[in-house]
Amino acid sequence: MELDFGAVLAHWPLLAKGVAWTLGLTAVSALLGCILGIACAWVRSQGPGWSRALVGTYVELVRNTPFIVQLFFIFFGLPAAGVRLSPEWASVIAMVVNLGAYSAEIVRAGIQSTPVGQFEAAASLALSRMQTFLWVVLPPSLQRVWPALVSQIIIVMLGSAICGQISTEELSFAANLIQSRNFRAFEAFIVATVIYLLLSIATRTALNWLGQRFLFGGRRG
Amino acid sequence: MVEFSLWDILRNLLLAAQWTVVLSLIAFIGGGLVGLALLVARTTASRAMQQGVAGYVQVFQGTPLLMQLFLAYFGMAMVGFETSAWTAAAVALTLYSSAFLAEIWHGCIKAVPKGQWEAAQSLALTLSEQLLHIVFPQAVRIAVAPTVGFLVQLVKGTALASVIGFVELTKAGTMITNATFRPFVVYSCVALIYFALCYPISLYARSLENRLHVHH
């Protein structure tokens, strides 16, 4: 048994491109997924009854099925219903739909732990329900659940390795491509795995810093 | 082309779903045993050992399960084991779940109030007695709900074994799609079967959580 990492690292442009795709997919779907999650959390806490049931069904369906099946359904299943998507778009949509459901639950937990006095104070200032939600309830709720949200974003980033299966050119796809060229499968996947580990550590550090520094006013938290 | 009725599709998927269940159970039980060993090492062993376990957990939680499956598949072949998709999937998922369970249970032990440890120490119990009689019984109560919850994650994780060629529910879905050209119907059925497997476990985990009045 002989390991040859040089043969893998020689393909560094492929790896770099894969990392860029992985980070890009993650960034876009983290942003859109969190917005979707906040919207769903709002509906579930204040929306009309039928919409709560609808969002509840969406959340439970996504949380109780594997991401790979969601991705295959969107990429292979939807064209049969007339919606044709590129691998990249299918990946983004699957990741947004997936993160949306999980972040909805996380944000909802944050909203539920808002003290009643906050609502009463907002009402006494004659804020509308929308204003109350956006300016009074949401910011401290997000601050409370930020670490959980960051963990979920990282889970989605690691999950994006599956998008290589529908030929989105992210990091695991790059590793697969490299091993198909030089037959160094084990080394290629070791390198990719180490990069994923570094990415997840870096992303967690960056998002925690970002949350404390910019999103939640710096001094608190 | 063979004509597949909806019933044919469902019947074949349900047959394959048995393997999803078997793989989940093996990984859950195997992972539980390895996780328990890791937990003991993390609570009792030397500092270096504790950090080793923490590193192990970090590696498995910080890398994609898909990569872990590939590494098990190609790595076991490299060191000379005769690998099938089946053994690689079982090994990778067992290690994966051992890391998560060790971490969950470690959190549960830490959730036992410090006063309990101190009280046990003041009774001159040895470390193993403290753990066995005072800490574990309380930690187990806290641990049941998140452990059941993790089972859902594990069942969904077994879907990735399809990528290295193990024929479980997702792989069967892909194969039936290739035979019938009806991806919409087939993947809907696949998703519904996963949902039927996971949703009751999710509900059970939630009811356990409510019953014990334990959060997180």
CSV table of C-alpha atoms in Angstrom, one decimal:
chain,number,residue,atom,x,y,z
A,1,MET,CA,0.0,0.0,0.0
A,2,GLU,CA,1.5,3.3,-1.1
A,3,LEU,CA,-0.1,6.7,-0.8
A,4,ASP,CA,0.6,9.3,-3.3
A,5,PHE,CA,-1.0,12.7,-2.4
A,6,GLY,CA,1.1,14.5,-4.9
A,7,ALA,CA,-0.8,13.0,-7.8
A,8,VAL,CA,-4.0,14.4,-6.3
A,9,LEU,CA,-2.6,17.8,-5.3
A,10,ALA,CA,-1.3,18.3,-8.8
A,11,HIS,CA,-4.9,18.8,-9.8
A,12,TRP,CA,-5.2,21.8,-7.5
A,13,PRO,CA,-7.1,24.0,-10.0
A,14,LEU,CA,-9.9,21.4,-10.1
A,15,LEU,CA,-10.0,21.3,-6.3
A,16,ALA,CA,-10.0,25.1,-6.1
A,17,LYS,CA,-12.9,25.3,-8.5
A,18,GLY,CA,-14.7,22.7,-6.4
A,19,VAL,CA,-14.2,24.7,-3.2
A,20,ALA,CA,-15.4,27.8,-5.0
A,21,TRP,CA,-18.6,26.0,-6.1
A,22,THR,CA,-19.2,24.5,-2.6
A,23,LEU,CA,-18.8,27.9,-0.9
A,24,GLY,CA,-20.9,29.6,-3.6
A,25,LEU,CA,-23.7,27.1,-3.3
A,26,THR,CA,-23.5,27.3,0.5
A,27,ALA,CA,-23.5,31.1,0.6
A,28,VAL,CA,-26.5,31.5,-1.8
A,29,SER,CA,-28.6,28.8,-0.2
A,30,ALA,CA,-27.7,29.9,3.4
A,31,LEU,CA,-29.0,33.4,2.6
A,32,LEU,CA,-32.1,32.3,0.8
A,33,GLY,CA,-32.7,29.3,3.1
A,34,CYS,CA,-32.6,31.5,6.2
A,35,ILE,CA,-35.0,34.0,4.6
A,36,LEU,CA,-37.4,31.2,3.7
A,37,GLY,CA,-37.0,29.8,7.2
A,38,ILE,CA,-37.8,33.2,8.8
A,39,ALA,CA,-40.9,33.6,6.5
A,40,CYS,CA,-42.0,30.1,7.5
A,41,ALA,CA,-41.4,30.8,11.2
A,42,TRP,CA,-43.5,33.9,10.9
A,43,VAL,CA,-46.3,32.1,9.2
A,44,ARG,CA,-46.2,29.3,11.8
A,45,SER,CA,-46.4,31.8,14.7
A,46,GLN,CA,-48.8,34.4,13.3
A,47,GLY,CA,-50.2,33.3,10.0
A,48,PRO,CA,-53.8,32.1,9.4
A,49,GLY,CA,-54.6,28.5,10.3
A,50,TRP,CA,-54.5,26.9,6.8
A,51,SER,CA,-51.1,28.4,6.1
A,52,ARG,CA,-49.7,27.1,9.4
A,53,ALA,CA,-50.8,23.6,8.4
A,54,LEU,CA,-49.3,24.0,5.0
A,55,VAL,CA,-45.9,25.2,6.4
A,56,GLY,CA,-46.1,22.5,9.0
A,57,THR,CA,-46.5,19.8,6.3
A,58,TYR,CA,-43.6,21.3,4.3
A,59,VAL,CA,-41.3,21.3,7.4
A,60,GLU,CA,-42.2,17.8,8.4
A,61,LEU,CA,-41.9,16.4,4.9
A,62,VAL,CA,-38.4,17.9,4.4
A,63,ARG,CA,-37.1,17.0,7.9
A,64,ASN,CA,-38.2,13.3,7.6
A,65,THR,CA,-36.8,12.5,4.1
A,66,PRO,CA,-33.1,12.3,3.0
A,67,PHE,CA,-31.6,15.3,1.2
A,68,ILE,CA,-30.4,13.0,-1.6
A,69,VAL,CA,-34.0,12.0,-2.3
A,70,GLN,CA,-35.1,15.7,-2.3
A,71,LEU,CA,-32.3,16.5,-4.7
A,72,PHE,CA,-33.2,13.5,-7.0
A,73,PHE,CA,-36.9,14.4,-6.9
A,74,ILE,CA,-36.1,18.0,-7.9
A,75,PHE,CA,-33.5,17.1,-10.6
A,76,PHE,CA,-35.0,13.9,-12.1
A,77,GLY,CA,-38.6,14.0,-11.0
A,78,LEU,CA,-39.6,17.6,-11.8
A,79,PRO,CA,-38.7,17.5,-15.5
A,80,ALA,CA,-41.4,14.9,-15.8
A,81,ALA,CA,-43.8,17.5,-14.5
A,82,GLY,CA,-42.4,20.1,-17.0
A,83,VAL,CA,-39.8,21.8,-14.8
A,84,ARG,CA,-36.4,21.4,-16.4
A,85,LEU,CA,-33.5,22.5,-14.2
A,86,SER,CA,-29.7,22.7,-14.6
A,87,PRO,CA,-27.7,20.6,-12.0
A,88,GLU,CA,-26.6,23.9,-10.4
A,89,TRP,CA,-30.1,25.3,-10.1
A,90,ALA,CA,-31.5,22.0,-8.9
A,91,SER,CA,-28.7,21.9,-6.2
A,92,VAL,CA,-29.5,25.5,-5.0
A,93,ILE,CA,-33.2,24.8,-4.9
A,94,ALA,CA,-32.8,21.6,-3.0
A,95,MET,CA,-30.4,23.2,-0.5
A,96,VAL,CA,-32.7,26.2,0.0
A,97,VAL,CA,-35.8,24.0,0.4
A,98,ASN,CA,-33.9,21.8,2.9
A,99,LEU,CA,-32.4,24.6,4.9
A,100,GLY,CA,-35.7,26.5,4.9
A,101,ALA,CA,-37.4,23.7,6.7
A,102,TYR,CA,-34.7,23.3,9.4
A,103,SER,CA,-34.1,27.0,9.9
A,104,ALA,CA,-37.9,27.5,10.2
A,105,GLU,CA,-37.9,25.2,13.3
A,106,ILE,CA,-34.8,26.8,14.7
A,107,VAL,CA,-36.1,30.4,14.3
A,108,ARG,CA,-39.5,29.4,15.6
A,109,ALA,CA,-37.8,28.1,18.8
A,110,GLY,CA,-36.2,31.5,19.1
A,111,ILE,CA,-39.5,33.3,18.6
A,112,GLN,CA,-41.3,31.2,21.1
A,113,SER,CA,-38.8,32.1,23.8
A,114,THR,CA,-39.6,35.9,23.4
A,115,PRO,CA,-40.9,37.2,26.7
A,116,VAL,CA,-44.6,38.3,26.5
A,117,GLY,CA,-43.6,41.7,27.8
A,118,GLN,CA,-41.8,42.4,24.5
A,119,PHE,CA,-45.1,41.9,22.6
A,120,GLU,CA,-47.0,44.1,25.1
A,121,ALA,CA,-44.3,46.8,24.9
A,122,ALA,CA,-44.5,46.8,21.1
A,123,ALA,CA,-48.3,46.9,21.2
A,124,SER,CA,-48.2,49.8,23.6
A,125,LEU,CA,-46.1,51.7,21.0
A,126,ALA,CA,-48.8,51.0,18.5
A,127,LEU,CA,-46.5,49.0,16.2
A,128,SER,CA,-48.2,46.9,13.6
A,129,ARG,CA,-47.9,43.1,13.8
A,130,MET,CA,-45.4,43.2,10.9
A,131,GLN,CA,-43.3,45.9,12.6
A,132,THR,CA,-43.4,44.1,15.9
A,133,PHE,CA,-42.2,40.9,14.3
A,134,LEU,CA,-39.4,42.5,12.2
A,135,TRP,CA,-38.0,45.0,14.7
A,136,VAL,CA,-38.9,43.7,18.2
A,137,VAL,CA,-39.3,39.9,18.0
A,138,LEU,CA,-37.0,38.8,15.2
A,139,PRO,CA,-33.6,40.4,16.0
A,140,PRO,CA,-33.2,39.0,19.6
A,141,SER,CA,-34.7,35.7,18.5
A,142,LEU,CA,-32.1,35.3,15.7
A,143,GLN,CA,-29.4,36.2,18.2
A,144,ARG,CA,-30.5,33.5,20.5
A,145,VAL,CA,-30.6,30.8,17.9
A,146,TRP,CA,-27.6,32.0,15.8
A,147,PRO,CA,-25.3,29.2,16.9
A,148,ALA,CA,-27.9,26.6,16.0
A,149,LEU,CA,-28.5,28.3,12.7
A,150,VAL,CA,-24.7,28.3,12.0
A,151,SER,CA,-24.6,24.5,12.7
A,152,GLN,CA,-27.4,23.9,10.3
A,153,ILE,CA,-25.8,26.0,7.5
A,154,ILE,CA,-22.7,23.8,8.0
A,155,ILE,CA,-24.8,20.7,7.8
A,156,VAL,CA,-26.2,21.9,4.5
A,157,MET,CA,-22.7,22.7,3.2
A,158,LEU,CA,-21.6,19.2,4.0
A,159,GLY,CA,-24.7,17.9,2.5
A,160,SER,CA,-23.9,19.7,-0.7
A,161,ALA,CA,-21.3,17.0,-1.4
A,162,ILE,CA,-24.3,15.0,-2.7
A,163,CYS,CA,-24.9,17.6,-5.4
A,164,GLY,CA,-21.9,16.1,-7.2
A,165,GLN,CA,-24.0,13.1,-7.9
A,166,ILE,CA,-26.1,15.2,-10.4
A,167,SER,CA,-22.8,16.6,-11.8
A,168,THR,CA,-22.8,19.9,-10.0
A,169,GLU,CA,-19.1,20.7,-10.1
A,170,GLU,CA,-18.5,21.2,-6.3
A,171,LEU,CA,-15.7,19.7,-4.2
A,172,SER,CA,-16.8,16.1,-4.1
A,173,PHE,CA,-17.3,16.2,-7.9
A,174,ALA,CA,-13.8,17.5,-8.3
A,175,ALA,CA,-12.5,14.6,-6.1
A,176,ASN,CA,-14.4,12.1,-8.2
A,177,LEU,CA,-13.0,13.6,-11.4
A,178,ILE,CA,-9.5,13.5,-10.1
A,179,GLN,CA,-9.7,9.9,-9.0
A,180,SER,CA,-11.2,8.9,-12.4
A,181,ARG,CA,-8.1,10.4,-14.0
A,182,ASN,CA,-5.3,9.0,-11.8
A,183,PHE,CA,-7.0,6.1,-10.0
A,184,ARG,CA,-5.9,7.6,-6.6
A,185,ALA,CA,-9.4,7.2,-5.1
A,186,PHE,CA,-8.4,7.0,-1.5
A,187,GLU,CA,-6.0,9.9,-1.6
A,188,ALA,CA,-8.4,12.1,-3.6
A,189,PHE,CA,-11.2,11.6,-1.1
A,190,ILE,CA,-8.8,12.1,1.9
A,191,VAL,CA,-7.8,15.4,0.4
A,192,ALA,CA,-11.4,16.4,-0.2
A,193,THR,CA,-12.4,15.3,3.3
A,194,VAL,CA,-9.6,17.4,4.9
A,195,ILE,CA,-10.7,20.4,2.8
A,196,TYR,CA,-14.3,19.9,3.9
A,197,LEU,CA,-13.2,19.7,7.5
A,198,LEU,CA,-11.2,23.0,7.2
A,199,LEU,CA,-14.2,24.6,5.4
A,200,SER,CA,-16.6,23.7,8.2
A,201,ILE,CA,-14.2,25.0,10.9
A,202,ALA,CA,-13.6,28.2,8.9
A,203,THR,CA,-17.3,28.7,8.1
A,204,ARG,CA,-18.3,28.2,11.8
A,205,THR,CA,-15.6,30.7,13.0
A,206,ALA,CA,-16.5,33.2,10.3
A,207,LEU,CA,-20.3,33.0,10.8
A,208,ASN,CA,-20.0,33.3,14.6
A,209,TRP,CA,-17.7,36.3,14.2
A,210,LEU,CA,-20.0,37.8,11.6
A,211,GLY,CA,-23.0,37.3,13.9
A,212,GLN,CA,-21.4,38.9,16.9
A,213,ARG,CA,-19.7,41.7,15.0
A,214,PHE,CA,-22.3,42.8,12.5
A,215,LEU,CA,-25.7,41.2,12.9
A,216,PHE,CA,-26.3,41.7,16.6
A,217,GLY,CA,-24.7,45.0,17.5
A,218,GLY,CA,-21.3,43.8,18.7
A,219,ARG,CA,-21.5,44.3,22.5
A,220,ARG,CA,-24.1,41.8,23.4
A,221,GLY,CA,-24.0,38.0,23.0
B,1,MET,CA,-39.9,-2.6,-21.8
B,2,VAL,CA,-41.5,-4.2,-18.8
B,3,GLU,CA,-44.8,-2.5,-17.7
B,4,PHE,CA,-44.6,-1.5,-14.1
B,5,SER,CA,-47.9,-0.7,-12.3
B,6,LEU,CA,-47.8,1.6,-9.3
B,7,TRP,CA,-48.2,-1.4,-7.1
B,8,ASP,CA,-45.1,-3.0,-8.7
B,9,ILE,CA,-43.1,0.1,-8.0
B,10,LEU,CA,-44.3,0.3,-4.4
B,11,ARG,CA,-43.8,-3.4,-3.8
B,12,ASN,CA,-40.2,-3.4,-5.0
B,13,LEU,CA,-39.4,-0.2,-3.1
B,14,LEU,CA,-40.8,-1.7,0.1
B,15,LEU,CA,-38.6,-4.8,-0.4
B,16,ALA,CA,-35.6,-2.5,-0.7
B,17,ALA,CA,-36.7,-0.5,2.3
B,18,GLN,CA,-36.1,-3.5,4.4
B,19,TRP,CA,-32.4,-3.0,3.7
B,20,THR,CA,-32.7,0.6,4.8
B,21,VAL,CA,-34.1,-0.6,8.1
B,22,VAL,CA,-31.4,-3.3,8.5
B,23,LEU,CA,-28.6,-0.9,7.8
B,24,SER,CA,-30.1,1.7,10.1
B,25,LEU,CA,-30.4,-0.8,12.9
B,26,ILE,CA,-26.8,-2.2,12.5
B,27,ALA,CA,-25.4,1.4,12.4
B,28,PHE,CA,-27.5,2.4,15.4
B,29,ILE,CA,-26.6,-0.6,17.6
B,30,GLY,CA,-23.0,-0.8,16.4
B,31,GLY,CA,-22.6,3.0,16.7
B,32,GLY,CA,-24.2,2.8,20.2
B,33,LEU,CA,-21.6,0.3,21.4
B,34,VAL,CA,-18.6,2.2,19.9
B,35,GLY,CA,-20.1,5.4,21.1
B,36,LEU,CA,-20.4,4.1,24.6
B,37,ALA,CA,-16.7,3.1,24.6
B,38,LEU,CA,-15.9,6.6,23.3
B,39,LEU,CA,-18.0,8.1,26.0
B,40,VAL,CA,-16.3,6.2,28.7
B,41,ALA,CA,-12.9,7.2,27.3
B,42,ARG,CA,-14.0,10.8,27.2
B,43,THR,CA,-15.3,10.9,30.8
B,44,THR,CA,-12.7,8.8,32.5
B,45,ALA,CA,-9.5,8.4,30.5
B,46,SER,CA,-6.4,10.6,30.4
B,47,ARG,CA,-6.5,14.1,29.0
B,48,ALA,CA,-4.8,13.1,25.7
B,49,MET,CA,-7.4,10.4,25.3
B,50,GLN,CA,-10.3,12.8,25.9
B,51,GLN,CA,-8.9,15.2,23.3
B,52,GLY,CA,-8.5,12.3,20.9
B,53,VAL,CA,-12.2,11.5,21.3
B,54,ALA,CA,-13.1,15.1,20.9
B,55,GLY,CA,-11.1,15.2,17.7
B,56,TYR,CA,-12.8,12.0,16.4
B,57,VAL,CA,-16.2,13.6,17.0
B,58,GLN,CA,-15.1,16.8,15.2
B,59,VAL,CA,-13.8,14.9,12.2
B,60,PHE,CA,-17.1,12.9,11.8
B,61,GLN,CA,-19.3,15.9,12.4
B,62,GLY,CA,-17.2,18.3,10.3
B,63,THR,CA,-17.0,16.2,7.1
B,64,PRO,CA,-19.7,14.9,4.7
B,65,LEU,CA,-21.1,11.5,5.3
B,66,LEU,CA,-20.7,10.8,1.6
B,67,MET,CA,-16.9,11.3,1.9
B,68,GLN,CA,-16.8,9.0,4.9
B,69,LEU,CA,-18.6,6.3,2.9
B,70,PHE,CA,-16.1,6.7,0.0
B,71,LEU,CA,-13.2,6.6,2.3
B,72,ALA,CA,-14.5,3.4,4.0
B,73,TYR,CA,-15.2,1.9,0.6
B,74,PHE,CA,-11.8,2.6,-1.0
B,75,GLY,CA,-9.8,2.6,2.3
B,76,MET,CA,-10.9,-0.9,3.3
B,77,ALA,CA,-10.0,-2.2,-0.1
B,78,MET,CA,-6.5,-0.6,0.2
B,79,VAL,CA,-5.6,-2.2,3.5
B,80,GLY,CA,-6.6,-5.6,2.0
B,81,PHE,CA,-10.1,-6.2,3.3
B,82,GLU,CA,-12.5,-7.7,0.8
B,83,THR,CA,-15.0,-4.9,0.6
B,84,SER,CA,-18.5,-4.9,-0.6
B,85,ALA,CA,-20.8,-1.9,-0.7
B,86,TRP,CA,-22.6,-3.5,2.2
B,87,THR,CA,-19.6,-3.8,4.6
B,88,ALA,CA,-18.3,-0.4,3.7
B,89,ALA,CA,-21.7,1.2,4.3
B,90,ALA,CA,-22.1,-0.6,7.6
B,91,VAL,CA,-18.6,0.4,8.8
B,92,ALA,CA,-18.9,4.0,7.8
B,93,LEU,CA,-22.4,4.5,9.2
B,94,THR,CA,-21.4,2.7,12.4
B,95,LEU,CA,-18.4,5.1,12.9
B,96,TYR,CA,-20.6,8.1,11.9
B,97,SER,CA,-23.3,7.3,14.4
B,98,SER,CA,-20.7,6.4,17.1
B,99,ALA,CA,-19.3,10.0,16.9
B,100,PHE,CA,-22.8,11.6,17.0
B,101,LEU,CA,-24.0,9.4,19.9
B,102,ALA,CA,-20.8,9.9,21.9
B,103,GLU,CA,-21.3,13.7,21.5
B,104,ILE,CA,-25.0,13.6,22.4
B,105,TRP,CA,-24.4,11.4,25.4
B,106,HIS,CA,-21.4,13.5,26.5
B,107,GLY,CA,-23.7,16.5,26.5
B,108,CYS,CA,-26.2,14.6,28.6
B,109,ILE,CA,-23.6,13.7,31.2
B,110,LYS,CA,-22.5,17.3,31.4
B,111,ALA,CA,-26.2,18.2,31.9
B,112,VAL,CA,-26.2,16.3,35.2
B,113,PRO,CA,-25.9,19.1,37.8
B,114,LYS,CA,-22.4,19.5,39.3
B,115,GLY,CA,-23.8,19.1,42.8
B,116,GLN,CA,-24.6,15.5,42.0
B,117,TRP,CA,-21.0,14.8,41.3
B,118,GLU,CA,-19.9,16.6,44.4
B,119,ALA,CA,-22.4,14.8,46.5
B,120,ALA,CA,-21.2,11.5,45.2
B,121,GLN,CA,-17.6,12.4,45.8
B,122,SER,CA,-18.4,13.4,49.4
B,123,LEU,CA,-19.8,9.9,49.9
B,124,ALA,CA,-16.3,8.7,49.0
B,125,LEU,CA,-17.6,6.8,45.9
B,126,THR,CA,-14.9,5.9,43.3
B,127,LEU,CA,-15.1,7.5,39.9
B,128,SER,CA,-16.7,4.3,38.4
B,129,GLU,CA,-19.2,4.2,41.3
B,130,GLN,CA,-20.1,7.8,40.8
B,131,LEU,CA,-20.7,7.3,37.1
B,132,LEU,CA,-22.6,4.0,37.5
B,133,HIS,CA,-24.8,4.8,40.4
B,134,ILE,CA,-25.2,8.6,40.4
B,135,VAL,CA,-24.5,10.2,37.0
B,136,PHE,CA,-25.4,7.6,34.4
B,137,PRO,CA,-29.0,6.9,35.7
B,138,GLN,CA,-29.7,10.6,35.5
B,139,ALA,CA,-28.0,11.1,32.2
B,140,VAL,CA,-29.9,8.2,30.6
B,141,ARG,CA,-33.2,9.9,31.3
B,142,ILE,CA,-32.0,13.1,29.5
B,143,ALA,CA,-30.4,11.1,26.7
B,144,VAL,CA,-33.4,9.0,25.5
B,145,ALA,CA,-35.1,11.8,23.5
B,146,PRO,CA,-32.1,13.1,21.5
B,147,THR,CA,-30.9,9.5,20.9
B,148,VAL,CA,-34.2,8.6,19.4
B,149,GLY,CA,-34.1,11.8,17.4
B,150,PHE,CA,-30.7,10.9,16.1
B,151,LEU,CA,-32.1,7.6,14.7
B,152,VAL,CA,-34.1,9.8,12.2
B,153,GLN,CA,-30.9,11.4,11.0
B,154,LEU,CA,-29.3,7.9,10.7
B,155,VAL,CA,-32.2,6.5,8.7
B,156,LYS,CA,-31.8,9.4,6.3
B,157,GLY,CA,-28.1,8.9,6.3
B,158,THR,CA,-28.4,5.4,5.0
B,159,ALA,CA,-29.7,6.9,1.8
B,160,LEU,CA,-26.2,7.8,0.9
B,161,ALA,CA,-25.1,4.2,0.9
B,162,SER,CA,-26.9,4.1,-2.5
B,163,VAL,CA,-24.0,6.2,-3.9
B,164,ILE,CA,-21.5,3.5,-3.3
B,165,GLY,CA,-23.9,0.9,-4.8
B,166,PHE,CA,-25.6,-0.6,-1.8
B,167,VAL,CA,-29.2,-1.4,-2.9
B,168,GLU,CA,-31.4,0.1,-0.3
B,169,LEU,CA,-34.5,2.3,-0.8
B,170,THR,CA,-32.8,5.2,-2.7
B,171,LYS,CA,-30.8,2.9,-5.0
B,172,ALA,CA,-33.9,0.9,-5.7
B,173,GLY,CA,-35.6,4.1,-6.6
B,174,THR,CA,-32.9,5.0,-9.1
B,175,MET,CA,-32.9,1.5,-10.6
B,176,ILE,CA,-36.7,1.5,-10.9
B,177,THR,CA,-36.6,4.9,-12.5
B,178,ASN,CA,-34.1,3.7,-15.1
B,179,ALA,CA,-36.5,0.8,-15.9
B,180,THR,CA,-39.8,2.7,-15.9
B,181,PHE,CA,-38.8,6.3,-16.9
B,182,ARG,CA,-41.2,7.6,-14.3
B,183,PRO,CA,-38.9,9.5,-11.9
B,184,PHE,CA,-41.7,11.7,-10.6
B,185,VAL,CA,-43.8,8.8,-9.3
B,186,VAL,CA,-40.9,6.7,-8.2
B,187,TYR,CA,-39.1,9.4,-6.2
B,188,SER,CA,-42.4,10.5,-4.7
B,189,CYS,CA,-42.9,7.0,-3.5
B,190,VAL,CA,-39.3,6.8,-2.2
B,191,ALA,CA,-39.8,10.0,-0.3
B,192,LEU,CA,-43.1,8.8,1.2
B,193,ILE,CA,-41.6,5.6,2.4
B,194,TYR,CA,-38.8,7.5,4.1
B,195,PHE,CA,-41.4,9.7,5.6
B,196,ALA,CA,-43.4,6.8,6.8
B,197,LEU,CA,-40.2,5.4,8.5
B,198,CYS,CA,-39.0,8.6,10.0
B,199,TYR,CA,-42.1,10.6,11.0
B,200,PRO,CA,-43.3,8.2,13.7
B,201,ILE,CA,-39.7,8.2,15.2
B,202,SER,CA,-39.7,12.0,15.1
B,203,LEU,CA,-43.1,12.1,16.8
B,204,TYR,CA,-41.9,9.6,19.4
B,205,ALA,CA,-38.8,11.6,20.1
B,206,ARG,CA,-40.8,14.7,20.5
B,207,SER,CA,-43.3,13.1,22.9
B,208,LEU,CA,-40.4,11.8,25.0
B,209,GLU,CA,-38.9,15.2,25.1
B,210,ASN,CA,-42.2,16.7,26.3
B,211,ARG,CA,-42.7,14.0,28.8
B,212,LEU,CA,-39.3,14.5,30.4
B,213,HIS,CA,-39.6,18.3,30.3
B,214,VAL,CA,-36.1,18.4,29.0
B,215,HIS,CA,-35.0,21.0,26.4
B,216,HIS,CA,-32.0,20.6,24.2
